[in-house]
Coordinates of C-alpha atoms in Angstrom, one line a residue:
X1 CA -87.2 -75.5 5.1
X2 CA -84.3 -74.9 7.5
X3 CA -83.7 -72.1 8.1
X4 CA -79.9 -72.8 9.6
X5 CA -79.0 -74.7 6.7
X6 CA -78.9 -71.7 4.0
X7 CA -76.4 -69.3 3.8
X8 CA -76.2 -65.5 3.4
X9 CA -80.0 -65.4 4.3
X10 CA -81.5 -63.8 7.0
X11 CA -84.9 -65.5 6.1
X12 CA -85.0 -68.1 3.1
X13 CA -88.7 -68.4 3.5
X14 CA -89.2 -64.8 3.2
X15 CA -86.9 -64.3 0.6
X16 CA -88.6 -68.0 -1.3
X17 CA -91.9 -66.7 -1.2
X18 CA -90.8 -63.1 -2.6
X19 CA -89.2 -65.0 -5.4
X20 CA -92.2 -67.0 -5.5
X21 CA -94.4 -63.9 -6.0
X22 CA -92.7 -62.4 -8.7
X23 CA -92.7 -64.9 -11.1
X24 CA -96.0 -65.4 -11.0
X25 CA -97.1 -62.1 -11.8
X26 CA -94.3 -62.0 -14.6
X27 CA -95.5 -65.3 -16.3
X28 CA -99.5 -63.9 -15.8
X29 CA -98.4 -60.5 -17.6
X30 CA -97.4 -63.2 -20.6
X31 CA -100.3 -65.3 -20.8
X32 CA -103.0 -62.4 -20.0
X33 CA -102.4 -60.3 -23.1
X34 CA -102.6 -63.8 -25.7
X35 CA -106.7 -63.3 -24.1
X36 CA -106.3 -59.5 -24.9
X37 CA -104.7 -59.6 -28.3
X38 CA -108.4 -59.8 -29.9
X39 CA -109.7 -57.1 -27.7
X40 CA -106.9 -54.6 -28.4
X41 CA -107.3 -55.3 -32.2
X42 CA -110.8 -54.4 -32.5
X43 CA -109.7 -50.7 -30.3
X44 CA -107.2 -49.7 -33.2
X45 CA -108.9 -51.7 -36.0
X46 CA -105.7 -53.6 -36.6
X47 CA -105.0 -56.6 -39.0
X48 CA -103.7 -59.8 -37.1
X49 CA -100.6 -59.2 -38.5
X50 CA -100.4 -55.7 -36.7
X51 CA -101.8 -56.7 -33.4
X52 CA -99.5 -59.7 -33.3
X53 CA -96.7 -57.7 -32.0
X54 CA -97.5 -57.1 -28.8
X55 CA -96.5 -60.3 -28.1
X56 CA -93.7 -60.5 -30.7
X57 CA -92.1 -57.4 -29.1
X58 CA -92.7 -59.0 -25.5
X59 CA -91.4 -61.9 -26.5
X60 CA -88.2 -61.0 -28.6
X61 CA -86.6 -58.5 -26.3
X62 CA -87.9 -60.9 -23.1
X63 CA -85.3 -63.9 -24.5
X64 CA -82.6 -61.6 -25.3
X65 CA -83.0 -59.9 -21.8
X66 CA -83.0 -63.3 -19.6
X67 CA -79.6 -64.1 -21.4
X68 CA -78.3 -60.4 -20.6
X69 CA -79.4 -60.5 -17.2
X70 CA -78.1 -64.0 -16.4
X71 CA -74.9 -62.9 -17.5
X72 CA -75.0 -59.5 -15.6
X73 CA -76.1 -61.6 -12.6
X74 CA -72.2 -63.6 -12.8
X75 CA -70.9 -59.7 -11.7
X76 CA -73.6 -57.8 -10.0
X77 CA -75.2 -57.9 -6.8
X78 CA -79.0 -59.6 -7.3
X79 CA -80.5 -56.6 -5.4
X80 CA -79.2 -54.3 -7.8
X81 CA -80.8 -56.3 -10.9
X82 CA -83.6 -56.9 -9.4
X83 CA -84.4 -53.4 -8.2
X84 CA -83.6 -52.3 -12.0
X85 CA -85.6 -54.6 -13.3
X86 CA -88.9 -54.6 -11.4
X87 CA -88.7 -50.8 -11.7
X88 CA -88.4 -50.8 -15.4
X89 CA -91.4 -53.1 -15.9
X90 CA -93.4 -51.4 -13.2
X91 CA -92.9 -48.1 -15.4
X92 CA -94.1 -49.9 -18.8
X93 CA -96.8 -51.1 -17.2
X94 CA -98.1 -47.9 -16.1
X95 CA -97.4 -46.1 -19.9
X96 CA -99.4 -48.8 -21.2
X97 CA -102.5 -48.3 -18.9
X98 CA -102.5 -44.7 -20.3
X99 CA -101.6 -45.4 -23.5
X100 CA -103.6 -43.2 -25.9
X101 CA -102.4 -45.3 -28.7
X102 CA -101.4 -48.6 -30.3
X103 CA -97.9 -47.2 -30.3
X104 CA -97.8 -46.0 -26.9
X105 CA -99.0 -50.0 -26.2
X106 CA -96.1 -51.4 -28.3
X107 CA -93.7 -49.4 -26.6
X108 CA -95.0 -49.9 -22.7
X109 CA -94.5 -53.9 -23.8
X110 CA -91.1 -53.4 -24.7
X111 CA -90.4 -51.5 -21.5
X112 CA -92.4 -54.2 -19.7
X113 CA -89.8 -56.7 -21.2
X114 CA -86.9 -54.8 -20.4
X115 CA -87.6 -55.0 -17.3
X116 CA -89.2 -58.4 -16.8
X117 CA -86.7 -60.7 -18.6
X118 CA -84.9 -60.0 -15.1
X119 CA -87.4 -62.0 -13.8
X120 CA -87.0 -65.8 -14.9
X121 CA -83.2 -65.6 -15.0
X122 CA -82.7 -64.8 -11.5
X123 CA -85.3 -66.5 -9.8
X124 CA -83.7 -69.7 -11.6
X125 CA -80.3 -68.5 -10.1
X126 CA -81.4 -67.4 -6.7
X127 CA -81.7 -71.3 -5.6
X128 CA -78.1 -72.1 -6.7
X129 CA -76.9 -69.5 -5.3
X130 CA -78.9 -69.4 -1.8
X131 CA -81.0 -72.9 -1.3
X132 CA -77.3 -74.8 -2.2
X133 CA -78.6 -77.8 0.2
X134 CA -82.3 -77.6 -1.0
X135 CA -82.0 -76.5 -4.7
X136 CA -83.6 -79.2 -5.8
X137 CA -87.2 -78.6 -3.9
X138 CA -86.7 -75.1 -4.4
X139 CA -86.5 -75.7 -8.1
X140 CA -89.4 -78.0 -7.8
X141 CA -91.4 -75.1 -6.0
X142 CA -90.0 -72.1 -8.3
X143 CA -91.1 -74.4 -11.6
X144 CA -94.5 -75.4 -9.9
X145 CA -95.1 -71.6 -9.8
X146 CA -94.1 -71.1 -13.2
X147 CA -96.4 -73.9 -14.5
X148 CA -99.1 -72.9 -12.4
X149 CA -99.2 -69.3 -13.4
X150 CA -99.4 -69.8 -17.2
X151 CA -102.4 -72.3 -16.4
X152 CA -104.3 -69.5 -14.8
X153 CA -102.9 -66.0 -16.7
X154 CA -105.1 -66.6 -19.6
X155 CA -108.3 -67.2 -16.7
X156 CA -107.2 -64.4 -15.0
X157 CA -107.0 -62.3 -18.2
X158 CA -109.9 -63.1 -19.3
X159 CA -111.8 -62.5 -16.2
X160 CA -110.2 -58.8 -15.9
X161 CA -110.5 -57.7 -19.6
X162 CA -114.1 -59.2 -19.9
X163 CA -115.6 -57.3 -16.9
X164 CA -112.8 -53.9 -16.7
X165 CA -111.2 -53.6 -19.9
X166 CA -107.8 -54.8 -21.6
X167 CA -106.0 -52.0 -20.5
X168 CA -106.2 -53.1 -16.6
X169 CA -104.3 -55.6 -17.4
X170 CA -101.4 -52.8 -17.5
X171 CA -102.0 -52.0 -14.3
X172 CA -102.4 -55.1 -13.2
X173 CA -98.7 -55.9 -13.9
X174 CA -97.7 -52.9 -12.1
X175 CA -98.6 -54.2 -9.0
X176 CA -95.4 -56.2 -9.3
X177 CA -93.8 -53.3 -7.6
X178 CA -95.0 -54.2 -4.6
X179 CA -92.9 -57.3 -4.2
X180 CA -89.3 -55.4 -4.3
X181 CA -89.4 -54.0 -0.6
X182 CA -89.3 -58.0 0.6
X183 CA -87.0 -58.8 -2.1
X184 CA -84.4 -56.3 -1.3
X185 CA -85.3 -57.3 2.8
X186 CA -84.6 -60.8 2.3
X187 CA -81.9 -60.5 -0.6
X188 CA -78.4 -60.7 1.2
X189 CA -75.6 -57.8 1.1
X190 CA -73.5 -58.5 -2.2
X191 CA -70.5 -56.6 -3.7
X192 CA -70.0 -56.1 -7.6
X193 CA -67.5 -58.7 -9.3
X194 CA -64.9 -57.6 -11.2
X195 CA -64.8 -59.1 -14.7
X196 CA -64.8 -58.4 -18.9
X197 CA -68.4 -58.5 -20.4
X198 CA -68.1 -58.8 -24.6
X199 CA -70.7 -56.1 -25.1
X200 CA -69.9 -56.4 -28.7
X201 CA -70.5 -59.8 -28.7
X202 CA -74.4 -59.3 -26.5
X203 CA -75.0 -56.9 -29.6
X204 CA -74.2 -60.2 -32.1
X205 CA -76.1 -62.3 -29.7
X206 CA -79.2 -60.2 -29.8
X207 CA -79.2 -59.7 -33.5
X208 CA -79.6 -63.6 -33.8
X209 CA -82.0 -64.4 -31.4
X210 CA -84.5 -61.1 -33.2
X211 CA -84.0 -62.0 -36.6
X212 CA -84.4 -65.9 -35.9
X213 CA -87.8 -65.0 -33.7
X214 CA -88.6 -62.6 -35.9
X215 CA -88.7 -64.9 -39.1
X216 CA -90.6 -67.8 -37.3
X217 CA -93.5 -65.5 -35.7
X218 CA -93.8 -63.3 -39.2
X219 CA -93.1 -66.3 -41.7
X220 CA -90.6 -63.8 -43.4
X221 CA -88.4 -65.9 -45.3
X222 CA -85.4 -63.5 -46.1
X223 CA -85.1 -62.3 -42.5
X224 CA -83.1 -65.8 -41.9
X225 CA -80.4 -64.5 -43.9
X226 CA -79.9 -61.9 -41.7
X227 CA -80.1 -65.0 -39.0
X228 CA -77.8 -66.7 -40.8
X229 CA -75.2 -63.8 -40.7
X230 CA -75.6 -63.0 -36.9
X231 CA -74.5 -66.8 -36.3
X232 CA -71.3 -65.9 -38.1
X233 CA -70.7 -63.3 -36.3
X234 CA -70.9 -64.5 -33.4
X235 CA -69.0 -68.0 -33.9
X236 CA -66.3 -65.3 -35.1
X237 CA -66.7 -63.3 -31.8
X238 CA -66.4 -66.8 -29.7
X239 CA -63.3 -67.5 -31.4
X240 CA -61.7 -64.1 -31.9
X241 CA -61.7 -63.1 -27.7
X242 CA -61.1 -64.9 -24.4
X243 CA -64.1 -64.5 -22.8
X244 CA -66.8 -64.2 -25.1
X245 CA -70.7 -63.5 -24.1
X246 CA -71.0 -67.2 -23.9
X247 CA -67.9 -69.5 -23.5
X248 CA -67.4 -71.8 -26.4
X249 CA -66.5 -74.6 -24.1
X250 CA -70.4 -74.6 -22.4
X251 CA -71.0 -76.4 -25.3
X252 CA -68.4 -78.7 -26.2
X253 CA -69.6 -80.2 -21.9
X254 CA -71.6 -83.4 -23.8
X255 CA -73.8 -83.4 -20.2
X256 CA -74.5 -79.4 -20.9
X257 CA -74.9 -80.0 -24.4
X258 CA -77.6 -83.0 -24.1
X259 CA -79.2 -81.3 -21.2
X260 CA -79.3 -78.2 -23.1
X261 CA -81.3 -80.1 -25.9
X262 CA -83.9 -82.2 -24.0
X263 CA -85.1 -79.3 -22.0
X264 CA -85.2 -77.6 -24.8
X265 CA -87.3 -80.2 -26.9
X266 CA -89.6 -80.9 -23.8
X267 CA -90.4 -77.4 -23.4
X268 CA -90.9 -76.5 -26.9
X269 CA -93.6 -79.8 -26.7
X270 CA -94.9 -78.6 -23.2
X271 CA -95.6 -75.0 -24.8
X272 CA -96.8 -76.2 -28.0
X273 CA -99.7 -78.3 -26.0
X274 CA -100.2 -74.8 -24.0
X275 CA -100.3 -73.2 -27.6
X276 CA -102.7 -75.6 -29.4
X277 CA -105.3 -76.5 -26.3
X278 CA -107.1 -73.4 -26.6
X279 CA -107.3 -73.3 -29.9
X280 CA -108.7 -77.0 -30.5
X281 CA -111.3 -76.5 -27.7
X282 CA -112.8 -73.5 -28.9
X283 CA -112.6 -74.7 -32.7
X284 CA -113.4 -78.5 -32.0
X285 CA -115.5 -78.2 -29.0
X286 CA -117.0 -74.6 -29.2
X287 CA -116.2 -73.7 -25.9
X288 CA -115.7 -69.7 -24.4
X289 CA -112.6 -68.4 -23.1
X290 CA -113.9 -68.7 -19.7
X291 CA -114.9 -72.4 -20.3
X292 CA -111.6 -72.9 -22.2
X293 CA -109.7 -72.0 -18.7
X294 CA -111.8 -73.8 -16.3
X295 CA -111.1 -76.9 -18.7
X296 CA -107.5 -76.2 -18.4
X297 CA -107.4 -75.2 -14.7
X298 CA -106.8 -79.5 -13.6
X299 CA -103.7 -79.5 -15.1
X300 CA -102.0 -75.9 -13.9
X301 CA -103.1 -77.4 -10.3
X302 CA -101.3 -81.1 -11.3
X303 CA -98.5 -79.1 -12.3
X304 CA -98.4 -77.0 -9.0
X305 CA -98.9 -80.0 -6.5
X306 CA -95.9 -81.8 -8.4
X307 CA -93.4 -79.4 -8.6
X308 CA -92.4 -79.7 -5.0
X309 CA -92.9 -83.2 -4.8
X310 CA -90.7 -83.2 -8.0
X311 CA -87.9 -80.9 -6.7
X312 CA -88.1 -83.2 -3.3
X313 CA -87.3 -86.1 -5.3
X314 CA -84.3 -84.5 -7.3
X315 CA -82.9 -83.8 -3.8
X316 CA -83.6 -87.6 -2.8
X317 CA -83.3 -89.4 -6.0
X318 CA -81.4 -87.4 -8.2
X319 CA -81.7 -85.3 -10.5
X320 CA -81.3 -87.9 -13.7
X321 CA -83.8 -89.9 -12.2
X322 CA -86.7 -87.5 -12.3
X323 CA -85.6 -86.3 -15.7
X324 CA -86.4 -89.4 -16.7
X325 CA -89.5 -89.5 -14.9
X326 CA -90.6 -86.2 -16.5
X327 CA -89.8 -87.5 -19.9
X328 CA -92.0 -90.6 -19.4
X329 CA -94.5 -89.1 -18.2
X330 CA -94.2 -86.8 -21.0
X331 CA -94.2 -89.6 -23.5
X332 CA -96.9 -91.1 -22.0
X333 CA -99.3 -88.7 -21.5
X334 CA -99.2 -87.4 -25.4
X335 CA -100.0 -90.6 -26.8
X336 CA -102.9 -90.4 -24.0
X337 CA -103.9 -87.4 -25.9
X338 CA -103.6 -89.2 -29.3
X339 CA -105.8 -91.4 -28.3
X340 CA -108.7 -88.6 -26.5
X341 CA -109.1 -85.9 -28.5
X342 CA -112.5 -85.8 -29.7
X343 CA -114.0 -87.9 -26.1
X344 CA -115.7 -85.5 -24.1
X345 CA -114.3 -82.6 -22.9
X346 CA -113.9 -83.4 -19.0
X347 CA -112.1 -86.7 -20.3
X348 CA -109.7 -84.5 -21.7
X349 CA -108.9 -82.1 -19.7
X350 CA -108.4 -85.3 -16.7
X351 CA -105.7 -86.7 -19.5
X352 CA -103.9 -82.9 -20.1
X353 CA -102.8 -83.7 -16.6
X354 CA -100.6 -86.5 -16.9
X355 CA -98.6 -84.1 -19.6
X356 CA -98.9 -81.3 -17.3
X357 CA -97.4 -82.6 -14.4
X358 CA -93.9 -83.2 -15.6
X359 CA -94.0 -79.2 -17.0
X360 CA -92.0 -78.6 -13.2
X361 CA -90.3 -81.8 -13.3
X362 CA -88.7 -81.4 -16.5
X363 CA -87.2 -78.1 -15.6
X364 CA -86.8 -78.6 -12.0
X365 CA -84.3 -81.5 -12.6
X366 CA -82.8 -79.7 -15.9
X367 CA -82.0 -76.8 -13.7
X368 CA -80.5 -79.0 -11.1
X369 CA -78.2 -81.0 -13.7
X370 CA -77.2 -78.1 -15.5
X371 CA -76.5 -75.7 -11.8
X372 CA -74.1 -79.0 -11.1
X373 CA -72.3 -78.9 -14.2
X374 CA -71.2 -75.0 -14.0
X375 CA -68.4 -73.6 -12.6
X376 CA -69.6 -70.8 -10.3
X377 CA -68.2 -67.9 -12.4
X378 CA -70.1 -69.1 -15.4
X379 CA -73.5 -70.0 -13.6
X380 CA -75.4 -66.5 -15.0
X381 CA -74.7 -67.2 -18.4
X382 CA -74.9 -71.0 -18.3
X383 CA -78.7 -70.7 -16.9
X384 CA -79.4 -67.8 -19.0
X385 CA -78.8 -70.1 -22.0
X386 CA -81.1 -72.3 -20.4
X387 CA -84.1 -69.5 -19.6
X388 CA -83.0 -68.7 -23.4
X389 CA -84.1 -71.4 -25.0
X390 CA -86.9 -71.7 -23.2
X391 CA -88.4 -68.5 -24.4
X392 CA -87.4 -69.5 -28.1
X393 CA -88.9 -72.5 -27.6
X394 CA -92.3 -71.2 -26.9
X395 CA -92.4 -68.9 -30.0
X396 CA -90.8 -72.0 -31.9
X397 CA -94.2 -73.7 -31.3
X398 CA -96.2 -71.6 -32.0
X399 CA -95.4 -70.7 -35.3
X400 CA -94.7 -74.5 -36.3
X401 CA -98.2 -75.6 -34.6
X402 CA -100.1 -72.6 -36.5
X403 CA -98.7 -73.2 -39.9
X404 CA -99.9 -77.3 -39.1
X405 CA -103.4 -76.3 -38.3
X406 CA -103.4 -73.8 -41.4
X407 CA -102.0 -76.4 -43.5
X408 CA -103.6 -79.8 -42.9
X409 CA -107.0 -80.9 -41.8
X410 CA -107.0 -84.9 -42.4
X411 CA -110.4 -86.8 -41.3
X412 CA -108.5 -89.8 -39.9
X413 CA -105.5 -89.3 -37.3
X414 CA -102.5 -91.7 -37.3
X415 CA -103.1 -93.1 -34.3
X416 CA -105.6 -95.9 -35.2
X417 CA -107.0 -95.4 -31.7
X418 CA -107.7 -91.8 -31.9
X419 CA -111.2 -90.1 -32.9
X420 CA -111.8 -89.6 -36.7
X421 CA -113.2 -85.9 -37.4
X422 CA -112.3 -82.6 -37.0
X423 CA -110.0 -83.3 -34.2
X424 CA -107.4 -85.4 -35.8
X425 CA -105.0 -83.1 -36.8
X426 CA -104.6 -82.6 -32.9
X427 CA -104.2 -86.3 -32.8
X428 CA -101.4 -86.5 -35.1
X429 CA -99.6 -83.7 -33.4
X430 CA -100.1 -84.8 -30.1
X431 CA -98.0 -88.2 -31.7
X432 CA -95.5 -86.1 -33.1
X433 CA -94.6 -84.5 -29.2
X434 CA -95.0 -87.8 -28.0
X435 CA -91.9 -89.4 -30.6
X436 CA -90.1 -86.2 -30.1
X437 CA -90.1 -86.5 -26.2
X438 CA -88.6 -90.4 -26.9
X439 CA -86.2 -89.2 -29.0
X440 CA -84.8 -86.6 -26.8
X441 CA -84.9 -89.3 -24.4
X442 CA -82.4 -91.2 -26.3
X443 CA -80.2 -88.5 -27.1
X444 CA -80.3 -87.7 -23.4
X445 CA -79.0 -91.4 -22.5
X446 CA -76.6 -91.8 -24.9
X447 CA -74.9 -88.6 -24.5
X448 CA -75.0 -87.7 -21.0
X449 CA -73.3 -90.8 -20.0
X450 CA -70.6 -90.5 -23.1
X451 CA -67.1 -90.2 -21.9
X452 CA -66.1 -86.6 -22.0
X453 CA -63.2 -85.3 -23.6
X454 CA -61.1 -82.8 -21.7
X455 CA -60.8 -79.4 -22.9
X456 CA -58.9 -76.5 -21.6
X457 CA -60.2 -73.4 -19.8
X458 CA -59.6 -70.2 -21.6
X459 CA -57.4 -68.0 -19.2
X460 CA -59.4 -65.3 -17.6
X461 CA -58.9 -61.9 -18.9
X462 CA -57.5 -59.7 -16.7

């Protein structure tokens, strides 16, 4: 990377690698405690239902923060927000390695979230805002890291709660802190914006994204009411102010709108594979949570080789181009899956990495579309929708994937060239990402290239 090329930036390879560093320890804490969840159960004597909220908690306030702080990020200096944040989750990470009980734990995730949700939304800013002439391989590198680190979290976790104990996972995380000296060395000298923020309207924001995660992770019907009633409010908000939390007009953009949706769709498939992989080999093939990682440790490295190959080729190619890539890759590697499931384990985990792979294409060129359409004023928000979604997405998943396997348990898949058995139901919902990715696909062509029509701005308010 040229260094002459970048501006503001004393050293962008310092400051990339920072960034770099950061998010991997942020997406480790996440996919460490699903290993620990079991092991912190059995110190309270908790029902799954109970335990289940250290990540629910993580989880819920972690979306709702990457919106908040992508929108803060459109008015105040990165340094700042990053200094807040890593402070905040380098303190709940601490109160959760002397946590004396499971309250104590609940509450140091919270903090941990607080702070963390900084995390994702400006490292996804920091190369539109500072790599302008290399976003795209930056992107491909930030995403790579991304990918990587939830392939080997749950190794990682397993390794340190198996031979220390769950609670050094805690501290751990904490070690975060040491990243913010080169951070705030590397980060150039910025001034706070002046500009409205609809508090009010983050509040309405918030109370939606809760209740909806809330009511998919618990199952609790009645809290979608409540859902339901947040959505009101804040289509009432969007309407009833000029510059709302999120501007109305993001979404009336057809290119942001069908962007918007396939990353959203790919991701939710991406995590739902994540989700269900672990879960099929230690039901279907029997294997141990260290086995289960080495199995799954091919396709974190695919997905860390590709990324900057990917977010190369969005510079060179386009960003379209390896969106489409991504998604038929995507496509192609699910129905792969269809078809294995049940063949020997090493077969498998060779085909989980033509799905894997596209994990930092998909959001390498999404990012790249999406920092194109934007006006600068509005990048924050328009990327925290993005790190939004992908956070919903994940718990969307989840809960859809678990009530599947709870539900059905057929002996023959769909795919007549799948594996009858036990691992079928796999089969069948490895063909339902794989129709979904092709969809999305469609939607993508046919709306991206649909002939816009114009809107006007909302004056700012002064």
């Amino acid at each position: 990377m040229d260094e002459q090329n970048e501006p503001n930036i004393p050293h962008p390879k310092r400051l990339l690698v920072s960034l770099c560093a950061v998010l991997m320890l942020s997406v480790m804490n996440g996919t460490m405690f699903n290993i620990a969840v079991p092991d912190i159960a059995k110190t309270y004597q908790l029902m799954p239902s109970e335990v289940s909220w250290v990540m629910t908690g993580y989880i819920m306030v972690y979306a709702v923060g990457a919106l908040t702080y992508g929108k803060l990020a459109d008015y105040y200096p990165f340094r700042t927000l990053i200094t807040f944040g890593l402070t905040i989750f380098a303190v709940g990470s601490l109160f959760g390695f002397f946590a004396q009980n499971y309250g104590m734990v609940l509450v140091a995730r919270v903090i941990q979230a607080v702070g963390g949700a900084m995390i994702p939304a400006l490292v996804f800013l920091a190369p539109i805002r500072y790599f302008p002439k290399t976003r795209g391989k930056v992107l491909g590198i930030v995403s790579s890291v991304m990918a990587f680190a939830s392939g080997i979290g749950p190794i990682a976790g397993g390794f340190i709660a198996g031979f220390l104990d769950w609670r050094y996972l805690f501290l751990t995380s904490a070690m975060i802190i040491i990243t913010l000296p080169f951070l705030r060395r590397n980060l150039p000298q910025e001034e706070v914006n002046k500009g409205y923020i609809d508090y009010i309207g983050a509040v309405f924001i918030a109370g939606f994204i809760s209740t909806l995660l809330l009511g998919i992770t618990l199952g609790i019907s009645w809290i979608f009411a409540l859902t339901v009633l947040f959505f009101g409010l804040n289509l009432w908000r969007m309407r009833s102010i000029k510059e709302p939390f999120i501007p109305p007009h993001l979404f009336k953009n057809g290119k942001y709108r069908s962007t918007i949706i396939t990353s959203f769709l790919s991701i939710t498939c991406l995590f739902g594979m994540m989700f269900m992989l672990p879960i099929m080999f230690r039901d279907s093939y029997h294997l141990g949570t260290m086995a289960i990682g080495l199995v799954l440790f091919p396709g974190a490295i695919s997905a860390a080789l590709m990324g900057q190959k990917g977010g190369s080729l969005v510079d060179s190619k386009g960003n379209t181009f390896v969106l489409y890539l991504a998604m038929t890759l995507l496509a192609v590697g699910f129905f792969l899956l269809s078809m294995i499931v049940g063949a020997n384990q090493f077969v498998v985990s060779a085909t989980i990495i033509v799905a894997y792979m596209s994990f930092p294409l998909v959001q390498a060129s999404s990012a790249d579309i999406l920092a194109n359409l934007l006006e600068k004023n509005e990048t924050g928000v328009g990327m925290g929708v993005f790190n939004l979604l992908n956070f919903v997405s994940g718990a969307i998943s989840g809960a859809v994937i678990g009530k599947t396997l709870d539900l059905f348990n057929p002996s023959q898949p769909f795919n007549w060239l799948g594996f009858n058995g036990d691992t079928s139901v796999y089969s069948n919902i490895f063909l339902g990402f794989s129709l979904i990715i092709l969809l999305s696909m469609t939607q993508f062509y046919l709306f991206y290239n649909k002939k816009e029509i114009s809107y006007k701005r909302p004056v700012s308010q002064q």
